[in-house]
XYZ file of C-alpha atoms in Angstrom:
174
model
C -20.310 28.831 284.303
C -22.934 26.055 284.314
C -22.889 22.582 285.708
C -20.275 20.189 284.383
C -21.406 18.060 281.450
C -21.831 14.313 281.861
C -18.417 13.775 280.262
C -16.852 16.448 282.473
C -18.002 14.504 285.545
C -15.772 11.606 284.468
C -12.881 13.919 283.715
C -13.260 15.534 287.154
C -13.683 12.256 289.061
C -10.809 11.595 291.430
C -11.362 8.013 292.585
C -14.683 6.479 291.531
C -17.686 6.514 289.250
C -20.306 3.816 289.811
C -23.441 3.174 287.799
C -26.517 1.166 288.755
C -28.850 0.127 285.927
C -32.197 -1.407 286.824
C -34.237 -1.411 283.593
C -34.667 -4.251 281.128
C -34.397 -1.951 278.142
C -32.992 1.381 277.099
C -32.936 3.483 273.972
C -34.680 0.902 271.802
C -34.578 3.428 268.970
C -30.744 3.216 268.914
C -29.835 2.370 265.298
C -27.225 -0.184 266.439
C -29.803 -1.971 268.583
C -32.319 -1.949 265.729
C -29.690 -3.428 263.375
C -28.608 -6.000 265.982
C -32.259 -7.048 266.574
C -32.620 -7.827 262.887
C -29.297 -9.671 262.688
C -27.076 -10.076 265.771
C -24.081 -10.725 263.522
C -24.491 -7.328 261.826
C -23.155 -5.399 264.844
C -19.679 -6.462 265.895
C -18.734 -6.211 269.565
C -16.405 -3.305 268.880
C -13.535 -2.810 271.301
C -11.873 0.101 269.499
C -12.115 3.438 271.354
C -11.954 5.227 268.004
C -15.238 3.627 266.936
C -16.988 4.012 270.318
C -16.519 7.377 272.007
C -17.639 5.911 275.349
C -14.706 3.501 275.337
C -12.250 6.349 274.783
C -13.752 8.228 277.736
C -13.590 5.106 279.930
C -9.974 4.425 278.970
C -9.052 8.063 279.706
C -10.865 7.903 283.066
C -9.551 4.525 284.230
C -6.003 5.319 283.071
C -6.044 8.140 285.645
C -6.767 5.558 288.351
C -10.507 6.199 288.651
C -12.434 2.986 289.320
C -15.463 2.814 287.021
C -17.941 0.107 288.024
C -21.313 -0.703 286.468
C -23.891 -3.097 287.926
C -26.996 -4.206 286.066
C -30.106 -5.646 287.689
C -32.181 -7.481 285.093
C -34.975 -9.973 284.571
C -34.399 -13.503 283.316
C -34.780 -14.575 280.673
C -32.866 -11.498 279.578
C -34.567 -8.971 277.294
C -33.297 -8.555 273.757
C -31.974 -5.122 274.635
C -29.872 -6.454 277.502
C -28.614 -9.279 275.287
C -27.447 -6.508 272.954
C -25.744 -4.729 275.875
C -24.127 -7.993 276.967
C -22.833 -8.383 273.410
C -21.120 -4.959 273.608
C -19.923 -5.104 277.228
C -16.600 -6.822 276.542
C -15.534 -3.535 274.933
C -16.431 -1.659 278.115
C -14.413 -4.120 280.191
C -11.504 -3.811 277.776
C -11.595 -0.037 278.258
C -11.276 -0.430 282.030
C -14.870 -0.572 283.276
C -15.747 -3.304 285.730
C -19.206 -4.717 284.987
C -21.377 -7.128 286.933
C -24.843 -8.619 286.340
C -27.453 -9.375 289.021
C -30.587 -11.340 288.141
C -33.597 -9.459 289.530
C -34.726 -12.473 291.598
C -31.534 -12.104 293.658
C -32.247 -8.411 294.396
C -35.677 -8.700 296.028
C -34.470 -7.938 299.540
C -32.253 -4.969 298.602
C -33.259 -1.356 299.264
C -32.830 0.426 295.924
C -33.474 3.983 294.743
C -36.287 4.510 292.249
C -34.060 5.399 289.284
C -30.819 4.427 287.632
C -27.914 6.571 288.731
C -24.243 7.420 288.499
C -22.398 8.216 291.742
C -19.165 10.178 291.389
C -16.536 10.116 294.159
C -19.173 9.218 296.775
C -20.280 12.858 296.621
C -22.556 13.525 293.624
C -25.503 11.433 292.454
C -26.753 11.853 288.922
C -30.152 10.170 288.545
C -31.224 9.244 285.021
C -34.894 9.468 284.044
C -36.368 7.350 281.244
C -39.761 6.961 279.632
C -41.601 3.658 279.863
C -40.109 2.773 276.471
C -36.547 3.302 277.725
C -35.862 6.605 276.001
C -34.391 9.508 277.956
C -37.241 11.550 279.409
C -38.141 14.684 277.456
C -39.127 16.350 280.764
C -35.506 16.238 281.897
C -33.361 13.169 281.660
C -31.177 13.814 284.687
C -31.288 15.097 288.242
C -28.208 15.858 290.339
C -27.857 15.927 294.103
C -25.161 16.076 296.744
C -27.639 15.440 299.570
C -25.699 13.212 302.026
C -28.709 10.967 302.693
C -29.280 10.336 298.987
C -25.552 9.782 298.401
C -25.502 7.238 301.252
C -28.626 5.462 299.905
C -27.119 5.162 296.427
C -23.697 4.114 297.681
C -25.181 1.445 299.950
C -27.530 0.203 297.211
C -24.736 -0.021 294.669
C -22.390 -1.891 297.008
C -25.161 -4.332 297.983
C -25.818 -5.093 294.322
C -22.101 -5.273 293.494
C -21.441 -7.800 296.269
C -24.092 -10.199 294.886
C -23.617 -9.620 291.184
C -21.800 -11.888 288.738
C -18.708 -10.501 286.961
C -19.272 -9.966 283.255
C -16.633 -12.517 282.337
C -18.585 -15.215 284.219
C -22.192 -14.368 283.321
C -23.874 -16.021 280.331
C -27.364 -14.816 279.383
C -30.255 -17.191 280.016
């Protein structure tokens, strides 16, 4: 039996899954992003878990009492890609995720790991590796560790960002 899949990690989570995003762009080849860049009105901010598998997974996870929190550190003015993500985030919040935004200028004095990550139940860190263009790295897009020092670093970094960040419902892109 191999390692649990990314989705399995949510299904196995007992109390928390937190995600720290620190890039100004991801997956720019995503067809929805490409369509949105041409015409922002062409991609509705879908809230229906049937149309967005991620929302179904988040609803399933949060309905079990698992707190799912996502914090995004970003540059202002916000990149087009993050404007696209902001456009879709209300669906994430509706599915039970808590999301906050932290302008990069307010993160200068925080100690942060070198890569985006998910931290499950304060025990397992899943680092995500991207190319310079924001695509998942072909050399291996993830790295997992249970090393207590790395877990502590990521937990502390996330909580520091979370404490300063602006709740999604209050943040308006600049």
